[in-house]
């Protein structure tokens, strides 16, 4: 059991202005990184009452989409190298996209290279279907994830 | 006289704390009305209440005294004699010392002191005694909020109404007030305390009087409130805002010059605060104090004030505004803000008060001079660093405000800065002969320095504003040959030249903006003080005009030039400068008119029209000229079309007509109008048609005809009744000359006339183009006339329109609708045979039975006395078309009736409903007729039924073409609601009775049309309509052609779901609503439908949990498909919706 916060004093960045898109009434709008970013930017950090956007864990550039192949790759950057919350953040991203994105997209979630001490194991854990499912069966973890997704204190 | 027992009971019920507040209020009212109606005297009441007023129990005594006070408060105009008032006042004054029963005493004192002299007033000795008692016995700050408020009101009342009584109290009064208001915190009380200070200061105006020794204390009490920091949450103290408090404090602080040594340093100190509202407040307070304290007292602070103002302006200017228009260049891209505005207002105030001193500061100021020295580096706008822009703009503002303040300050600013600026620009003084020195041209070839150009234009503009602002200044200005006038005059020629050459050479937006502005300012000095001679003025106009006609590819320059021209035009028009007006007329207006009439293809036609309509708006006289030119161009082009069928001219004419009806006509109408002009156009158009007998429009110019009809409608609609009469007479004479229209024969028709009529109509079968034009333009005239206008041969025209209507001329139907809408109900008294009343007209319309004429003929079924006449029966398809036309026409007639609220609308709707199949009618009929009716039903083609259902849309929706306010329709208020509530039960009944799916769908259509156009508030009261509405939605869901109707109906549903009353209905039908909406989520034809459906589902998620929880799975399943929608807007809503429903668990 860790005592106290893992990163007690994170750097908080300003929220970016939401851009209203110009509506194109004809033709279809493909899924783009900004749209996904709009979904996930407001997820709360498991430790602090700030959004992932504010803590600069996510940015629009860290998301890539291939609409034709139906693949989404999200790379996030934990605030500190040995952050044990990285897996929780990844789990939150996965749950949110699972709920709010059509199931035919394959979502890959990774920590950005060099940003975490156990980079490989974290990546493996986050993209392992069984382990994700198992993690969500754990009531404590589930509660933590739900709090991050649906919290209103931002 | 009320029984004593009853009175005691009333008193008891007020005094007793166990009664509810409403009971207490009721007993108070009863007692007050007893006294008011003289049933009970005041004396009697006091005697009756004796034991309550003197009770030793604190609560009873307090309530008793309060009752007496409240009774007095509610009788402010009841006359009372002096002894009563005196003894009551004495009593209440005495009670002020009784702190346990204070409220009643305060209320009583206040009520008595506020009395008007007519009803008996408190004497001044009593008032003085009360004041004395108040000051001696009351510890205001130890009381509760409401009591404090009463205390302050009492003080305010004493100071305001009995100043002579309280003034002798002197020091005691001032000290008491200081003590009472010290450390007050409640906003309502603060408003009063600020006002009390103001009154107190007014009471002791003498600077060496009793107030002098207390000024420091008073200021200490007030000063700590500045700047007002008001954090009360909303909802509390609803009536008091921060601004009110700030204003009250401002008038208290500026009430006496004695505050000066304390106030000004405080204000200057707070000006350097970082809080924006503190800055704004300080500047406002300084402004007000400057005015009140006077120049002498302010002089010693002058320098500090100047530095603070400068500082405030520099620091408050913010980064570039995100605007793409050229307007932002006016302020060099800096946003207007409150601090700078207040600072400049203060600067103007102090300059006006102490001219020499502040101008001295400005002229000697380092920053200002530095800018003038460095300005030479600012060649181009884009080269200037943002810091430099800021300083430049700040200096521009300061100089501009000081120039604007007065004529002397204007002189000084010009003296000190203008020659320097001119020198940098390299401009020379105009020499007396008007011939320029040779090196002028050389200098002008190089580009003007931007910084100087900017400052120059700012100075000129401020100068112009000063002079144009007031007549007195202007006259003094010329007679005295003020310095600035002479100076400007001597440089004006070279300035004009410099600005012109700037426009000609530079490609930079900023340069162009200020070049145009400079020229515009030079051209808009009032006539007698203008620094430039008329020849220069003309030169400026020519420069702008050449930009308009040549440089149209440079959008910004072109727009600015046009705007400047409009500006100059309206300026000289406003100042009635006949000489300039005539040159403007010649150089600008006539040139622009000739542009339009020329077949010059270099300049794009839309730009020509923009220029012409723009210039026109600068003054009525110009507009009249322009209208004439425009009309001539239209006539020329139209005759080209008539005679040669020239396609190109047709296109131009359409544009011209659009410009005429959309821009020119409304402007003329809004600006006083000119009957002659409005009348001329329609009459000329008719003349032209009359004269062109061989109408060779080969091409069917539908667009041209439409534009012509629109212009005709608008022109006629703006005319007065008299002119309309002329137009319609003219039009009628041309109409009746045409042989295709058997108007005369129509007139002689009598009822029954069917056979003759049918023969006559055959003549209309093949209308020539010319006749078609005449007919439709005539219909346009009829649509636009006022109700009072006399239409000749009404019966004949009715027949004509009804006949042509069947041929598919929709405007004929609209004209019929307009006619029945505006017709008088009883004969206007004139004995013309063709004149007919509304009733007669309706008889004619309904007896013709247009809608089943042909149907009945073809089916061979006798309808009344009707005979089968197969000769006249065209093919079945043609027949169907006729029916559709007849229905469309009838719906316009119905709309006319509906708008005026005529009862015949019932008959019209009944006819429509008869077209909608309903098997309940069959049920009602005897069996014998069954087969006949069946054949009738069978005969109706679906498209005919559909058009009958769609007729309801015409009935309900607002039209732009006819039957609206612009075309003088008679419109009864709430007609939509009324129609809605009469139609709904009928439709509901029909829908209920009907079980064939097709006929139901038709009824649903009609229902959807009605409900989509009804105001939501009416629909909300009919909760039981929701299920039918949902059925409608599912029905409309099937056909792609109905997507617009579907969307409109869905909007009604979303309106219902977001309303409180509507939600109740939605709760009852929750499952139906959800079923329907989930069906619409995947609607493929319209994105807005999908989006709205999902938004409706979000609204549904707010309903009570128990009711909607069962639908959760269904909704989530449907939504998951929408997450993959091709449109991102829909996906976004889907996510919101999913979140809302998922969190229901």
PDB file of N, CA and C in Angstrom, chain A residues 21 23-31 35 39 96 99-102 104 149-150, chain B residues 1087-1088 1120 1123-1129 1131-1132 1134-1136 1138-1140 1142-1143:
ATOM      1  N   UNK A  21     -16.453  22.871 -35.073  1.00  0.00           N
ATOM      2  CA  UNK A  21     -16.109  22.507 -36.439  1.00  0.00           C
ATOM      3  C   UNK A  21     -17.052  23.166 -37.415  1.00  0.00           C
ATOM      4  N   UNK A  23     -19.568  22.902 -40.105  1.00  0.00           N
ATOM      5  CA  UNK A  23     -20.439  21.792 -40.488  1.00  0.00           C
ATOM      6  C   UNK A  23     -20.445  21.650 -41.995  1.00  0.00           C
ATOM      7  N   UNK A  24     -20.155  20.458 -42.420  1.00  0.00           N
ATOM      8  CA  UNK A  24     -20.237  20.169 -43.840  1.00  0.00           C
ATOM      9  C   UNK A  24     -21.502  19.354 -44.036  1.00  0.00           C
ATOM     10  N   UNK A  25     -22.483  19.954 -44.699  1.00  0.00           N
ATOM     11  CA  UNK A  25     -23.787  19.295 -44.742  1.00  0.00           C
ATOM     12  C   UNK A  25     -23.831  18.146 -45.747  1.00  0.00           C
ATOM     13  N   UNK A  26     -22.900  18.183 -46.676  1.00  0.00           N
ATOM     14  CA  UNK A  26     -22.905  17.106 -47.650  1.00  0.00           C
ATOM     15  C   UNK A  26     -21.670  16.255 -47.426  1.00  0.00           C
ATOM     16  N   UNK A  27     -21.812  15.011 -47.782  1.00  0.00           N
ATOM     17  CA  UNK A  27     -20.672  14.126 -47.610  1.00  0.00           C
ATOM     18  C   UNK A  27     -20.524  13.693 -46.173  1.00  0.00           C
ATOM     19  N   UNK A  28     -19.758  12.641 -45.968  1.00  0.00           N
ATOM     20  CA  UNK A  28     -19.618  12.078 -44.628  1.00  0.00           C
ATOM     21  C   UNK A  28     -18.374  12.612 -43.948  1.00  0.00           C
ATOM     22  N   UNK A  29     -18.431  12.666 -42.635  1.00  0.00           N
ATOM     23  CA  UNK A  29     -17.258  13.086 -41.882  1.00  0.00           C
ATOM     24  C   UNK A  29     -16.547  11.841 -41.379  1.00  0.00           C
ATOM     25  N   UNK A  30     -15.294  11.705 -41.771  1.00  0.00           N
ATOM     26  CA  UNK A  30     -14.525  10.575 -41.282  1.00  0.00           C
ATOM     27  C   UNK A  30     -14.144  10.823 -39.827  1.00  0.00           C
ATOM     28  N   UNK A  31     -13.880   9.731 -39.106  1.00  0.00           N
ATOM     29  CA  UNK A  31     -13.410   9.873 -37.730  1.00  0.00           C
ATOM     30  C   UNK A  31     -11.998  10.439 -37.768  1.00  0.00           C
ATOM     31  N   UNK A  35     -11.735  14.170 -32.956  1.00  0.00           N
ATOM     32  CA  UNK A  35     -12.996  13.666 -32.429  1.00  0.00           C
ATOM     33  C   UNK A  35     -12.746  12.719 -31.253  1.00  0.00           C
ATOM     34  N   UNK A  39     -13.456  12.999 -26.996  1.00  0.00           N
ATOM     35  CA  UNK A  39     -14.058  12.026 -26.085  1.00  0.00           C
ATOM     36  C   UNK A  39     -13.253  11.868 -24.815  1.00  0.00           C
ATOM     37  N   UNK A  96     -13.652   3.820 -21.936  1.00  0.00           N
ATOM     38  CA  UNK A  96     -14.412   4.914 -22.541  1.00  0.00           C
ATOM     39  C   UNK A  96     -14.600   4.675 -24.041  1.00  0.00           C
ATOM     40  N   UNK A  99     -17.109   1.977 -24.822  1.00  0.00           N
ATOM     41  CA  UNK A  99     -18.520   2.373 -24.692  1.00  0.00           C
ATOM     42  C   UNK A  99     -18.956   3.334 -25.769  1.00  0.00           C
ATOM     43  N   UNK A 100     -18.074   4.237 -26.129  1.00  0.00           N
ATOM     44  CA  UNK A 100     -18.540   5.325 -26.967  1.00  0.00           C
ATOM     45  C   UNK A 100     -18.008   5.263 -28.379  1.00  0.00           C
ATOM     46  N   UNK A 101     -17.428   4.152 -28.737  1.00  0.00           N
ATOM     47  CA  UNK A 101     -16.963   4.051 -30.096  1.00  0.00           C
ATOM     48  C   UNK A 101     -17.463   2.769 -30.721  1.00  0.00           C
ATOM     49  N   UNK A 102     -17.756   2.832 -32.012  1.00  0.00           N
ATOM     50  CA  UNK A 102     -18.261   1.618 -32.659  1.00  0.00           C
ATOM     51  C   UNK A 102     -17.271   0.481 -32.487  1.00  0.00           C
ATOM     52  N   UNK A 104     -16.222  -1.871 -34.232  1.00  0.00           N
ATOM     53  CA  UNK A 104     -15.365  -2.422 -35.285  1.00  0.00           C
ATOM     54  C   UNK A 104     -14.002  -1.748 -35.353  1.00  0.00           C
ATOM     55  N   UNK A 149     -14.179   8.265 -15.122  1.00  0.00           N
ATOM     56  CA  UNK A 149     -14.936   8.530 -16.346  1.00  0.00           C
ATOM     57  C   UNK A 149     -16.117   9.467 -16.105  1.00  0.00           C
ATOM     58  N   UNK A 150     -16.799   9.258 -14.981  1.00  0.00           N
ATOM     59  CA  UNK A 150     -18.049  10.007 -14.813  1.00  0.00           C
ATOM     60  C   UNK A 150     -17.959  11.097 -13.755  1.00  0.00           C
TER      61      UNK A 150
ATOM     62  N   UNK B1087     -29.611  14.418 -41.965  1.00  0.00           N
ATOM     63  CA  UNK B1087     -28.777  14.335 -40.778  1.00  0.00           C
ATOM     64  C   UNK B1087     -29.459  15.000 -39.583  1.00  0.00           C
ATOM     65  N   UNK B1088     -30.133  16.133 -39.853  1.00  0.00           N
ATOM     66  CA  UNK B1088     -30.757  16.876 -38.749  1.00  0.00           C
ATOM     67  C   UNK B1088     -31.811  16.041 -38.039  1.00  0.00           C
ATOM     68  N   UNK B1120     -26.018   2.528 -29.939  1.00  0.00           N
ATOM     69  CA  UNK B1120     -24.689   2.013 -30.284  1.00  0.00           C
ATOM     70  C   UNK B1120     -24.506   2.032 -31.793  1.00  0.00           C
ATOM     71  N   UNK B1123     -23.443   5.504 -32.873  1.00  0.00           N
ATOM     72  CA  UNK B1123     -22.043   5.850 -32.591  1.00  0.00           C
ATOM     73  C   UNK B1123     -21.194   5.717 -33.842  1.00  0.00           C
ATOM     74  N   UNK B1124     -21.711   4.949 -34.806  1.00  0.00           N
ATOM     75  CA  UNK B1124     -20.958   4.731 -36.033  1.00  0.00           C
ATOM     76  C   UNK B1124     -21.534   5.548 -37.178  1.00  0.00           C
ATOM     77  N   UNK B1125     -22.244   6.608 -36.850  1.00  0.00           N
ATOM     78  CA  UNK B1125     -22.903   7.425 -37.864  1.00  0.00           C
ATOM     79  C   UNK B1125     -21.866   8.107 -38.757  1.00  0.00           C
ATOM     80  N   UNK B1126     -22.197   8.262 -40.042  1.00  0.00           N
ATOM     81  CA  UNK B1126     -21.220   8.959 -40.899  1.00  0.00           C
ATOM     82  C   UNK B1126     -21.001  10.420 -40.537  1.00  0.00           C
ATOM     83  N   UNK B1127     -21.915  11.034 -39.827  1.00  0.00           N
ATOM     84  CA  UNK B1127     -21.756  12.453 -39.505  1.00  0.00           C
ATOM     85  C   UNK B1127     -21.223  12.626 -38.090  1.00  0.00           C
ATOM     86  N   UNK B1128     -20.229  13.480 -37.946  1.00  0.00           N
ATOM     87  CA  UNK B1128     -19.622  13.597 -36.616  1.00  0.00           C
ATOM     88  C   UNK B1128     -20.569  14.278 -35.632  1.00  0.00           C
ATOM     89  N   UNK B1129     -21.433  15.177 -36.115  1.00  0.00           N
ATOM     90  CA  UNK B1129     -22.365  15.835 -35.207  1.00  0.00           C
ATOM     91  C   UNK B1129     -23.292  14.812 -34.564  1.00  0.00           C
ATOM     92  N   UNK B1131     -22.616  11.613 -34.193  1.00  0.00           N
ATOM     93  CA  UNK B1131     -21.823  10.778 -33.274  1.00  0.00           C
ATOM     94  C   UNK B1131     -21.673  11.468 -31.930  1.00  0.00           C
ATOM     95  N   UNK B1132     -21.432  12.783 -31.998  1.00  0.00           N
ATOM     96  CA  UNK B1132     -21.236  13.518 -30.747  1.00  0.00           C
ATOM     97  C   UNK B1132     -22.492  13.456 -29.881  1.00  0.00           C
ATOM     98  N   UNK B1134     -24.712  11.195 -30.048  1.00  0.00           N
ATOM     99  CA  UNK B1134     -24.901   9.812 -29.635  1.00  0.00           C
ATOM    100  C   UNK B1134     -24.103   9.522 -28.367  1.00  0.00           C
ATOM    101  N   UNK B1135     -22.887  10.066 -28.300  1.00  0.00           N
ATOM    102  CA  UNK B1135     -22.072   9.852 -27.107  1.00  0.00           C
ATOM    103  C   UNK B1135     -22.759  10.457 -25.894  1.00  0.00           C
ATOM    104  N   UNK B1136     -23.269  11.666 -26.056  1.00  0.00           N
ATOM    105  CA  UNK B1136     -23.970  12.317 -24.937  1.00  0.00           C
ATOM    106  C   UNK B1136     -25.157  11.479 -24.497  1.00  0.00           C
ATOM    107  N   UNK B1138     -25.706   8.290 -24.999  1.00  0.00           N
ATOM    108  CA  UNK B1138     -25.308   7.040 -24.391  1.00  0.00           C
ATOM    109  C   UNK B1138     -24.896   7.243 -22.952  1.00  0.00           C
ATOM    110  N   UNK B1139     -24.163   8.312 -22.748  1.00  0.00           N
ATOM    111  CA  UNK B1139     -23.717   8.608 -21.387  1.00  0.00           C
ATOM    112  C   UNK B1139     -24.928   8.820 -20.472  1.00  0.00           C
ATOM    113  N   UNK B1140     -25.904   9.574 -20.996  1.00  0.00           N
ATOM    114  CA  UNK B1140     -27.077   9.874 -20.177  1.00  0.00           C
ATOM    115  C   UNK B1140     -27.843   8.608 -19.825  1.00  0.00           C
ATOM    116  N   UNK B1142     -26.694   5.414 -20.075  1.00  0.00           N
ATOM    117  CA  UNK B1142     -25.882   4.409 -19.388  1.00  0.00           C
ATOM    118  C   UNK B1142     -25.809   4.713 -17.903  1.00  0.00           C
ATOM    119  N   UNK B1143     -25.827   5.995 -17.557  1.00  0.00           N
ATOM    120  CA  UNK B1143     -25.687   6.332 -16.140  1.00  0.00           C
ATOM    121  C   UNK B1143     -27.011   6.188 -15.396  1.00  0.00           C
TER     122      UNK B1143
END
